[in-house]
Amino acid sequence: MRIVVKNSSEEAADFSAEFMVQSIRGQSDITLGLATGSSPVRTYEKLIERHKNNDVSFKSVTTFNLDEYLGLTGDHPQSYRFFMNEKLFNHIDIDFSNTHIPNGSSPTPVQACNDYESLIQQKGGIDLQLLGIGRNGHIGFNEPTSSLTSRTRVKTLTKDTVEANQHNFTEEEYQPHLAMTMGIGTIMEARQILLLATGEGKAQAIRDMVEGPLAAKCPASMLQMHMNATIVIDRDAAKLLEDVSFYEYIEQERQQLMSR
Ligand code: F6R
């Protein structure tokens, strides 16, 4: 794992936006895996800015989102389809037919998950997967004890996750407790991974993921097995790591090597 510790959440967003722009420039027909939640919002804003400055085009980019609430249609303000349109897709030159999100309103969700998985394969797999992490170590909606080789499927959300996302729903709004999510096996097949986490609330999950044992109790710890995973965090999220100075030292060495 490459661990990049930034001084602020703003710097972490700068890093991830730059990382994505470089990846798109390097491969204009790239397939991106995307995440929702609060973590990537600033990164998406920066991507929009970069696009408006003619710095990057999404014309040939394909996207697959990690997950969607089961039971919400794409026009529901709390659906992840709605979120992605609002926070990114409506503001860039992406072809909407190349943006994919599990169909939360499918009458046959199990089949829809299998079809989603097949579509990812058909399109040649994911080149770069952007991830956030839950306070309980989940990635996508793969909650603790999820199979570490799971594929896209319907999952029950933990009470923790439902509570963490409650602020997005008004009291009258139905908050789903089920979701469709790429599996950990699906995520692990992405050729490159970029996980972004900021704030003290993520510190324990980051520690478990980076320095803890490989365990289904912390689904993100499976990323220890990935050949090309970059973890970008701010100082607050890095607070419980034992060896931040070592990670920083490696980064410095890396910068020196790159500048040679
Ligand atoms: C979202 C997703 C989740 C979030 C995680 C962190 O598509 O898959 O795993 O990345 O719950 O959420 P935030 O960023 O809101 O803290």
mmCIF file of C-alpha atoms and ligand atoms in Angstrom, residues 34-40 65-67 80 131-134 138-141 161 165 202, ligand 1:
data_model
loop_
_atom_site.group_PDB
_atom_site.id
_atom_site.type_symbol
_atom_site.label_atom_id
_atom_site.label_comp_id
_atom_site.label_asym_id
_atom_site.label_seq_id
_atom_site.Cartn_x
_atom_site.Cartn_y
_atom_site.Cartn_z
ATOM 1 C CA LEU A 34 -16.588 5.896 -8.417
ATOM 2 C CA ALA A 35 -17.841 6.387 -4.875
ATOM 3 C CA THR A 36 -20.479 8.569 -3.242
ATOM 4 C CA GLY A 37 -20.590 9.867 0.348
ATOM 5 C CA SER A 38 -18.942 12.989 1.692
ATOM 6 C CA SER A 39 -15.318 11.929 1.136
ATOM 7 C CA PRO A 40 -15.090 12.401 -2.659
ATOM 8 C CA ASN A 65 -20.316 3.345 -9.182
ATOM 9 C CA LEU A 66 -19.748 1.115 -6.207
ATOM 10 C CA ASP A 67 -23.241 0.966 -4.855
ATOM 11 C CA TYR A 80 -26.625 7.570 -5.501
ATOM 12 C CA LEU A 131 -13.000 4.478 -2.604
ATOM 13 C CA GLY A 132 -14.037 6.007 0.698
ATOM 14 C CA ILE A 133 -14.060 3.996 3.913
ATOM 15 C CA GLY A 134 -16.751 3.615 6.556
ATOM 16 C CA HIS A 138 -16.455 -0.979 5.083
ATOM 17 C CA ILE A 139 -15.656 -0.306 1.428
ATOM 18 C CA GLY A 140 -18.596 0.025 -0.915
ATOM 19 C CA PHE A 141 -21.350 -1.362 1.271
ATOM 20 C CA THR A 161 -23.924 2.668 8.604
ATOM 21 C CA ASN A 165 -26.038 8.190 6.697
ATOM 22 C CA LYS A 202 -11.919 7.533 10.198
HETATM 23 C C1 F6R B 1 -20.103 5.161 -1.037
HETATM 24 C C2 F6R B 1 -19.518 4.007 -0.369
HETATM 25 C C3 F6R B 1 -19.168 4.012 1.072
HETATM 26 C C4 F6R B 1 -18.527 5.304 1.540
HETATM 27 C C5 F6R B 1 -18.226 5.243 3.039
HETATM 28 C C6 F6R B 1 -17.670 6.547 3.558
HETATM 29 O O1 F6R B 1 -20.322 4.906 -2.396
HETATM 30 O O2 F6R B 1 -19.333 3.041 -1.012
HETATM 31 O O3 F6R B 1 -18.307 2.936 1.335
HETATM 32 O O4 F6R B 1 -17.357 5.528 0.827
HETATM 33 O O5 F6R B 1 -19.386 4.943 3.755
HETATM 34 O O6 F6R B 1 -18.661 7.524 3.500
HETATM 35 P P1 F6R B 1 -18.317 9.052 3.759
HETATM 36 O O7 F6R B 1 -17.397 9.461 2.679
HETATM 37 O O8 F6R B 1 -19.647 9.751 3.667
HETATM 38 O O9 F6R B 1 -17.699 9.115 5.094
#
